[in-house]
Amino acid sequence: MRTAILISGRGSNMSALLAAMAGPDFPARPVLVLSNRADAAGLGLTGGVPTAVVSSRGLEREAFEAELDARLREAGVELIALAGFMRVLTAGFVRAWQGRMINIHPSLLPSFPGLDTHARALAAGVRLHGCTVHWVSPDVDEGPIIAQSAVPVLPQDDAASLGARVLAREHALYPAALRLVAAGGGAAVTVPAATCHLDSLWLR
Ligand code: GAR
């Protein structure tokens, strides 16, 4: 499936997806990396995959999304992977791509939607934290869950150490989830079988 990765910053999940897609027999291939910020570090790490910047600055939301939509359609995109894309998308845009757009979120949804997930997990005292790949629906961080990976919260953790442990899991989980989705034909399937990646164990 012709896949676009949307980023806003560092791009470490993007890099994990690109590395996986470079492997043999991967059912998705990258056709575009698009950022809403020209200074996103990830734009320099695409290894030759075409990049585009659609700046959200100074644009009305609808104009921004119309431009985004046009770039994605021009590139013949069939599947969108949001990877640290920090713009909330309108219900109209999400509906236009619903069933063809996935996201990674740094918590075990439905716990801790939104921002500052690691600090909030610590404040809540949870003993398991992690990340979730889900379909994007009009309600932010609420789409059907595709896959999750859990990590322990250790007594000495701060938000940085916990975030680093989760990020390492994100880099394993997102390629695995993309493989599932793309192998199923993306929009042609409903929600693929849920998977749970707990520590080093794959449970299906
Ligand atoms: C990742 O932790 C991702 O889960 C999170 O932003 C980070 C991006 O890092 N996404 C969200 O919070 C979306 N709400 P990266 O640019 O290195 O992949």
PDB file of C-alpha atoms and ligand atoms in Angstrom:
ATOM      1  CA  MET A   1       0.000   0.000   0.000  1.00  0.00           C
ATOM      2  CA  ARG A   2       1.220   3.443  -0.924  1.00  0.00           C
ATOM      3  CA  THR A   3       1.838   4.988   2.470  1.00  0.00           C
ATOM      4  CA  ALA A   4       2.401   8.542   3.664  1.00  0.00           C
ATOM      5  CA  ILE A   5       3.974   9.275   7.035  1.00  0.00           C
ATOM      6  CA  LEU A   6       2.960  12.549   8.676  1.00  0.00           C
ATOM      7  CA  ILE A   7       5.348  14.076  11.208  1.00  0.00           C
ATOM      8  CA  SER A   8       5.893  17.300  13.137  1.00  0.00           C
ATOM      9  CA  GLY A   9       9.303  16.804  14.754  1.00  0.00           C
ATOM     10  CA  ARG A  10      12.046  14.329  15.557  1.00  0.00           C
ATOM     11  CA  GLY A  11      10.744  11.518  13.383  1.00  0.00           C
ATOM     12  CA  SER A  12      12.013   8.505  15.296  1.00  0.00           C
ATOM     13  CA  ASN A  13       8.804   6.550  14.646  1.00  0.00           C
ATOM     14  CA  MET A  14       9.013   7.591  11.005  1.00  0.00           C
ATOM     15  CA  SER A  15      12.533   6.149  10.872  1.00  0.00           C
ATOM     16  CA  ALA A  16      11.326   2.887  12.398  1.00  0.00           C
ATOM     17  CA  LEU A  17       8.543   2.655   9.823  1.00  0.00           C
ATOM     18  CA  LEU A  18      10.875   3.459   6.913  1.00  0.00           C
ATOM     19  CA  ALA A  19      13.398   0.852   8.088  1.00  0.00           C
ATOM     20  CA  ALA A  20      10.682  -1.785   8.267  1.00  0.00           C
ATOM     21  CA  MET A  21       9.245  -0.852   4.878  1.00  0.00           C
ATOM     22  CA  ALA A  22      12.687  -1.244   3.309  1.00  0.00           C
ATOM     23  CA  GLY A  23      12.638  -4.920   4.238  1.00  0.00           C
ATOM     24  CA  PRO A  24      11.631  -7.638   1.792  1.00  0.00           C
ATOM     25  CA  ASP A  25       7.937  -8.465   1.415  1.00  0.00           C
ATOM     26  CA  PHE A  26       6.699  -5.568   3.532  1.00  0.00           C
ATOM     27  CA  PRO A  27       3.119  -4.890   2.366  1.00  0.00           C
ATOM     28  CA  ALA A  28       3.446  -1.081   2.510  1.00  0.00           C
ATOM     29  CA  ARG A  29       5.849   1.262   0.799  1.00  0.00           C
ATOM     30  CA  PRO A  30       6.559   4.891   1.621  1.00  0.00           C
ATOM     31  CA  VAL A  31       5.635   7.385  -1.084  1.00  0.00           C
ATOM     32  CA  LEU A  32       5.685  10.601   0.948  1.00  0.00           C
ATOM     33  CA  VAL A  33       6.837  12.045   4.269  1.00  0.00           C
ATOM     34  CA  LEU A  34       4.879  15.170   5.003  1.00  0.00           C
ATOM     35  CA  SER A  35       5.388  17.653   7.830  1.00  0.00           C
ATOM     36  CA  ASN A  36       3.388  20.630   9.002  1.00  0.00           C
ATOM     37  CA  ARG A  37       6.675  22.171  10.185  1.00  0.00           C
ATOM     38  CA  ALA A  38       9.583  23.042   7.911  1.00  0.00           C
ATOM     39  CA  ASP A  39      11.996  22.620  10.836  1.00  0.00           C
ATOM     40  CA  ALA A  40      10.961  19.031  11.634  1.00  0.00           C
ATOM     41  CA  ALA A  41      14.221  17.114  12.126  1.00  0.00           C
ATOM     42  CA  GLY A  42      12.674  13.991  10.631  1.00  0.00           C
ATOM     43  CA  LEU A  43      12.530  15.613   7.195  1.00  0.00           C
ATOM     44  CA  GLY A  44      16.290  15.131   6.957  1.00  0.00           C
ATOM     45  CA  LEU A  45      16.104  11.435   7.771  1.00  0.00           C
ATOM     46  CA  THR A  46      13.876  10.036   5.038  1.00  0.00           C
ATOM     47  CA  GLY A  47      16.677   8.443   3.020  1.00  0.00           C
ATOM     48  CA  GLY A  48      15.376   9.596  -0.337  1.00  0.00           C
ATOM     49  CA  VAL A  49      11.650   9.173   0.269  1.00  0.00           C
ATOM     50  CA  PRO A  50      10.005  12.339  -1.127  1.00  0.00           C
ATOM     51  CA  THR A  51       9.179  14.981   1.458  1.00  0.00           C
ATOM     52  CA  ALA A  52       6.716  17.841   1.546  1.00  0.00           C
ATOM     53  CA  VAL A  53       5.974  20.634   3.978  1.00  0.00           C
ATOM     54  CA  VAL A  54       2.488  22.012   4.377  1.00  0.00           C
ATOM     55  CA  SER A  55       2.878  24.689   6.995  1.00  0.00           C
ATOM     56  CA  SER A  56      -0.073  25.149   9.283  1.00  0.00           C
ATOM     57  CA  ARG A  57       1.175  28.539  10.413  1.00  0.00           C
ATOM     58  CA  GLY A  58      -1.113  31.409   9.476  1.00  0.00           C
ATOM     59  CA  LEU A  59      -3.540  29.148   7.617  1.00  0.00           C
ATOM     60  CA  GLU A  60      -7.134  28.523   8.571  1.00  0.00           C
ATOM     61  CA  ARG A  61      -7.641  24.919   9.541  1.00  0.00           C
ATOM     62  CA  GLU A  62      -9.746  24.162   6.446  1.00  0.00           C
ATOM     63  CA  ALA A  63      -7.188  25.695   4.065  1.00  0.00           C
ATOM     64  CA  PHE A  64      -4.381  23.762   5.739  1.00  0.00           C
ATOM     65  CA  GLU A  65      -6.242  20.498   5.471  1.00  0.00           C
ATOM     66  CA  ALA A  66      -7.296  21.130   1.864  1.00  0.00           C
ATOM     67  CA  GLU A  67      -3.612  21.536   0.975  1.00  0.00           C
ATOM     68  CA  LEU A  68      -2.697  18.444   2.974  1.00  0.00           C
ATOM     69  CA  ASP A  69      -5.402  16.446   1.245  1.00  0.00           C
ATOM     70  CA  ALA A  70      -4.266  17.643  -2.192  1.00  0.00           C
ATOM     71  CA  ARG A  71      -0.638  16.607  -1.559  1.00  0.00           C
ATOM     72  CA  LEU A  72      -1.694  13.183  -0.332  1.00  0.00           C
ATOM     73  CA  ARG A  73      -3.955  12.587  -3.333  1.00  0.00           C
ATOM     74  CA  GLU A  74      -1.312  13.846  -5.787  1.00  0.00           C
ATOM     75  CA  ALA A  75       1.077  11.238  -4.377  1.00  0.00           C
ATOM     76  CA  GLY A  76      -1.524   8.488  -4.766  1.00  0.00           C
ATOM     77  CA  VAL A  77      -1.540   7.773  -1.044  1.00  0.00           C
ATOM     78  CA  GLU A  78      -3.659   4.829   0.106  1.00  0.00           C
ATOM     79  CA  LEU A  79      -2.728   4.775   3.776  1.00  0.00           C
ATOM     80  CA  ILE A  80      -1.633   7.509   6.213  1.00  0.00           C
ATOM     81  CA  ALA A  81       0.523   6.799   9.272  1.00  0.00           C
ATOM     82  CA  LEU A  82       0.580   9.673  11.746  1.00  0.00           C
ATOM     83  CA  ALA A  83       3.925   9.561  13.555  1.00  0.00           C
ATOM     84  CA  GLY A  84       4.219  12.384  16.038  1.00  0.00           C
ATOM     85  CA  PHE A  85       1.989  14.623  13.908  1.00  0.00           C
ATOM     86  CA  MET A  86       0.944  17.207  16.462  1.00  0.00           C
ATOM     87  CA  ARG A  87      -2.009  18.857  14.724  1.00  0.00           C
ATOM     88  CA  VAL A  88      -5.541  17.917  15.613  1.00  0.00           C
ATOM     89  CA  LEU A  89      -7.380  17.065  12.390  1.00  0.00           C
ATOM     90  CA  THR A  90     -10.967  18.142  11.797  1.00  0.00           C
ATOM     91  CA  ALA A  91     -13.804  15.649  11.629  1.00  0.00           C
ATOM     92  CA  GLY A  92     -14.167  16.434   7.912  1.00  0.00           C
ATOM     93  CA  PHE A  93     -10.574  15.488   7.102  1.00  0.00           C
ATOM     94  CA  VAL A  94     -10.712  12.415   9.317  1.00  0.00           C
ATOM     95  CA  ARG A  95     -13.941  11.219   7.681  1.00  0.00           C
ATOM     96  CA  ALA A  96     -12.387  11.641   4.228  1.00  0.00           C
ATOM     97  CA  TRP A  97      -9.531   9.317   5.248  1.00  0.00           C
ATOM     98  CA  GLN A  98     -11.312   7.157   7.825  1.00  0.00           C
ATOM     99  CA  GLY A  99     -10.256   3.526   7.615  1.00  0.00           C
ATOM    100  CA  ARG A 100      -7.072   4.628   5.841  1.00  0.00           C
ATOM    101  CA  MET A 101      -5.345   6.554   8.654  1.00  0.00           C
ATOM    102  CA  ILE A 102      -3.574   5.170  11.719  1.00  0.00           C
ATOM    103  CA  ASN A 103      -1.797   6.858  14.636  1.00  0.00           C
ATOM    104  CA  ILE A 104       0.609   5.957  17.414  1.00  0.00           C
ATOM    105  CA  HIS A 105      -0.083   7.365  20.850  1.00  0.00           C
ATOM    106  CA  PRO A 106       2.293   7.170  23.846  1.00  0.00           C
ATOM    107  CA  SER A 107      -0.063   5.574  26.377  1.00  0.00           C
ATOM    108  CA  LEU A 108      -2.230   2.512  26.789  1.00  0.00           C
ATOM    109  CA  LEU A 109      -5.466   4.028  25.498  1.00  0.00           C
ATOM    110  CA  PRO A 110      -8.107   4.686  26.655  1.00  0.00           C
ATOM    111  CA  SER A 111      -5.908   5.843  29.550  1.00  0.00           C
ATOM    112  CA  PHE A 112      -4.164   9.168  29.079  1.00  0.00           C
ATOM    113  CA  PRO A 113      -5.345  10.546  25.751  1.00  0.00           C
ATOM    114  CA  GLY A 114      -3.860  13.938  24.855  1.00  0.00           C
ATOM    115  CA  LEU A 115      -0.497  15.355  25.914  1.00  0.00           C
ATOM    116  CA  ASP A 116       2.066  14.765  28.719  1.00  0.00           C
ATOM    117  CA  THR A 117       1.132  11.107  28.929  1.00  0.00           C
ATOM    118  CA  HIS A 118       4.242   9.945  30.799  1.00  0.00           C
ATOM    119  CA  ALA A 119       4.006  12.550  33.574  1.00  0.00           C
ATOM    120  CA  ARG A 120       0.285  11.835  33.906  1.00  0.00           C
ATOM    121  CA  ALA A 121       0.891   8.083  34.108  1.00  0.00           C
ATOM    122  CA  LEU A 122       3.424   8.653  36.899  1.00  0.00           C
ATOM    123  CA  ALA A 123       1.062  11.002  38.746  1.00  0.00           C
ATOM    124  CA  ALA A 124      -1.723   8.434  38.517  1.00  0.00           C
ATOM    125  CA  GLY A 125       0.540   5.738  39.958  1.00  0.00           C
ATOM    126  CA  VAL A 126      -0.121   3.180  37.236  1.00  0.00           C
ATOM    127  CA  ARG A 127       2.236   0.188  37.243  1.00  0.00           C
ATOM    128  CA  LEU A 128       1.891  -0.518  33.523  1.00  0.00           C
ATOM    129  CA  HIS A 129       2.200   2.088  30.800  1.00  0.00           C
ATOM    130  CA  GLY A 130       2.882   1.808  27.086  1.00  0.00           C
ATOM    131  CA  CYS A 131       1.774   2.781  23.619  1.00  0.00           C
ATOM    132  CA  THR A 132      -1.150   2.195  21.289  1.00  0.00           C
ATOM    133  CA  VAL A 133      -1.604   2.094  17.525  1.00  0.00           C
ATOM    134  CA  HIS A 134      -5.178   2.911  16.586  1.00  0.00           C
ATOM    135  CA  TRP A 135      -7.366   3.918  13.684  1.00  0.00           C
ATOM    136  CA  VAL A 136      -7.934   7.653  13.597  1.00  0.00           C
ATOM    137  CA  SER A 137     -11.529   8.680  14.223  1.00  0.00           C
ATOM    138  CA  PRO A 138     -13.017  12.165  14.619  1.00  0.00           C
ATOM    139  CA  ASP A 139     -12.674  11.993  18.417  1.00  0.00           C
ATOM    140  CA  VAL A 140      -9.010  12.523  19.293  1.00  0.00           C
ATOM    141  CA  ASP A 141      -7.217   9.365  20.527  1.00  0.00           C
ATOM    142  CA  GLU A 142     -10.466   7.397  20.554  1.00  0.00           C
ATOM    143  CA  GLY A 143     -10.378   5.317  17.369  1.00  0.00           C
ATOM    144  CA  PRO A 144     -10.461   1.500  17.448  1.00  0.00           C
ATOM    145  CA  ILE A 145      -7.298  -0.027  18.861  1.00  0.00           C
ATOM    146  CA  ILE A 146      -5.116  -2.092  16.527  1.00  0.00           C
ATOM    147  CA  ALA A 147      -2.174  -2.993  18.784  1.00  0.00           C
ATOM    148  CA  GLN A 148      -0.676  -2.130  22.145  1.00  0.00           C
ATOM    149  CA  SER A 149       2.652  -2.613  23.878  1.00  0.00           C
ATOM    150  CA  ALA A 150       3.054  -2.391  27.637  1.00  0.00           C
ATOM    151  CA  VAL A 151       6.082  -1.597  29.766  1.00  0.00           C
ATOM    152  CA  PRO A 152       6.514  -1.620  33.555  1.00  0.00           C
ATOM    153  CA  VAL A 153       6.659   1.653  35.485  1.00  0.00           C
ATOM    154  CA  LEU A 154       9.693   1.408  37.777  1.00  0.00           C
ATOM    155  CA  PRO A 155       9.937   3.052  41.217  1.00  0.00           C
ATOM    156  CA  GLN A 156      12.772   5.366  40.184  1.00  0.00           C
ATOM    157  CA  ASP A 157      11.138   6.508  36.923  1.00  0.00           C
ATOM    158  CA  ASP A 158      10.686  10.102  35.914  1.00  0.00           C
ATOM    159  CA  ALA A 159       8.811  11.192  32.800  1.00  0.00           C
ATOM    160  CA  ALA A 160      12.007  11.079  30.727  1.00  0.00           C
ATOM    161  CA  SER A 161      13.047   7.544  31.680  1.00  0.00           C
ATOM    162  CA  LEU A 162       9.517   6.218  31.346  1.00  0.00           C
ATOM    163  CA  GLY A 163       9.096   8.005  28.001  1.00  0.00           C
ATOM    164  CA  ALA A 164      12.316   6.464  26.696  1.00  0.00           C
ATOM    165  CA  ARG A 165      11.120   2.975  27.664  1.00  0.00           C
ATOM    166  CA  VAL A 166       7.811   3.566  25.910  1.00  0.00           C
ATOM    167  CA  LEU A 167       9.487   5.054  22.825  1.00  0.00           C
ATOM    168  CA  ALA A 168      11.594   1.924  22.357  1.00  0.00           C
ATOM    169  CA  ARG A 169       8.331  -0.043  22.326  1.00  0.00           C
ATOM    170  CA  GLU A 170       6.758   2.383  19.872  1.00  0.00           C
ATOM    171  CA  HIS A 171       9.568   1.646  17.437  1.00  0.00           C
ATOM    172  CA  ALA A 172       8.779  -2.082  17.560  1.00  0.00           C
ATOM    173  CA  LEU A 173       5.002  -1.791  17.720  1.00  0.00           C
ATOM    174  CA  TYR A 174       4.319   0.683  14.926  1.00  0.00           C
ATOM    175  CA  PRO A 175       6.011  -1.311  12.140  1.00  0.00           C
ATOM    176  CA  ALA A 176       4.263  -4.483  13.344  1.00  0.00           C
ATOM    177  CA  ALA A 177       0.894  -2.741  13.337  1.00  0.00           C
ATOM    178  CA  LEU A 178       1.503  -1.178   9.934  1.00  0.00           C
ATOM    179  CA  ARG A 179       2.314  -4.610   8.568  1.00  0.00           C
ATOM    180  CA  LEU A 180      -0.979  -5.971   9.911  1.00  0.00           C
ATOM    181  CA  VAL A 181      -3.008  -3.108   8.503  1.00  0.00           C
ATOM    182  CA  ALA A 182      -1.328  -3.050   5.093  1.00  0.00           C
ATOM    183  CA  ALA A 183      -1.444  -6.831   4.713  1.00  0.00           C
ATOM    184  CA  GLY A 184      -5.161  -6.649   5.367  1.00  0.00           C
ATOM    185  CA  GLY A 185      -5.616  -4.129   2.580  1.00  0.00           C
ATOM    186  CA  GLY A 186      -6.028  -1.078   4.798  1.00  0.00           C
ATOM    187  CA  ALA A 187      -9.454   0.366   4.059  1.00  0.00           C
ATOM    188  CA  ALA A 188     -10.720  -2.992   2.837  1.00  0.00           C
ATOM    189  CA  VAL A 189     -10.596  -4.473   6.319  1.00  0.00           C
ATOM    190  CA  THR A 190     -12.339  -3.433   9.467  1.00  0.00           C
ATOM    191  CA  VAL A 191     -10.220  -3.579  12.611  1.00  0.00           C
ATOM    192  CA  PRO A 192      -7.498  -6.240  12.416  1.00  0.00           C
ATOM    193  CA  ALA A 193      -7.261  -8.710  15.249  1.00  0.00           C
ATOM    194  CA  ALA A 194      -5.999  -6.928  18.343  1.00  0.00           C
ATOM    195  CA  THR A 195      -2.467  -7.720  19.387  1.00  0.00           C
ATOM    196  CA  CYS A 196      -0.726  -7.164  22.675  1.00  0.00           C
ATOM    197  CA  HIS A 197       3.018  -6.770  22.948  1.00  0.00           C
ATOM    198  CA  LEU A 198       3.868  -7.043  26.632  1.00  0.00           C
ATOM    199  CA  ASP A 199       7.548  -6.614  27.386  1.00  0.00           C
ATOM    200  CA  SER A 200       9.327  -8.988  25.015  1.00  0.00           C
ATOM    201  CA  LEU A 201       6.356 -11.272  24.550  1.00  0.00           C
ATOM    202  CA  TRP A 202       4.073 -11.304  21.503  1.00  0.00           C
ATOM    203  CA  LEU A 203       0.550 -12.370  22.385  1.00  0.00           C
ATOM    204  CA  ARG A 204      -1.909 -12.660  19.548  1.00  0.00           C
TER     205      ARG A 204
HETATM  206  C1  GAR B   1       5.951   9.765  19.926  1.00  0.00           C
HETATM  207  O1  GAR B   1       6.159   9.389  21.271  1.00  0.00           O
HETATM  208  C2  GAR B   1       4.492   9.618  19.565  1.00  0.00           C
HETATM  209  O2  GAR B   1       3.878   8.530  20.170  1.00  0.00           O
HETATM  210  C3  GAR B   1       3.936  10.915  20.080  1.00  0.00           C
HETATM  211  O3  GAR B   1       4.893  11.876  19.748  1.00  0.00           O
HETATM  212  C4  GAR B   1       6.179  11.272  19.742  1.00  0.00           C
HETATM  213  C5  GAR B   1       6.832  11.565  18.425  1.00  0.00           C
HETATM  214  O4  GAR B   1       8.164  11.151  18.433  1.00  0.00           O
HETATM  215  N1  GAR B   1       2.670  11.214  19.481  1.00  0.00           N
HETATM  216  C6  GAR B   1       1.716  11.871  20.100  1.00  0.00           C
HETATM  217  O5  GAR B   1       1.821  12.308  21.229  1.00  0.00           O
HETATM  218  C7  GAR B   1       0.447  12.056  19.287  1.00  0.00           C
HETATM  219  N2  GAR B   1      -0.593  12.541  20.120  1.00  0.00           N
HETATM  220  P1  GAR B   1       8.926  10.899  17.060  1.00  0.00           P
HETATM  221  O6  GAR B   1       8.786  12.182  16.245  1.00  0.00           O
HETATM  222  O7  GAR B   1      10.344  10.676  17.468  1.00  0.00           O
HETATM  223  O8  GAR B   1       8.301   9.719  16.405  1.00  0.00           O
END
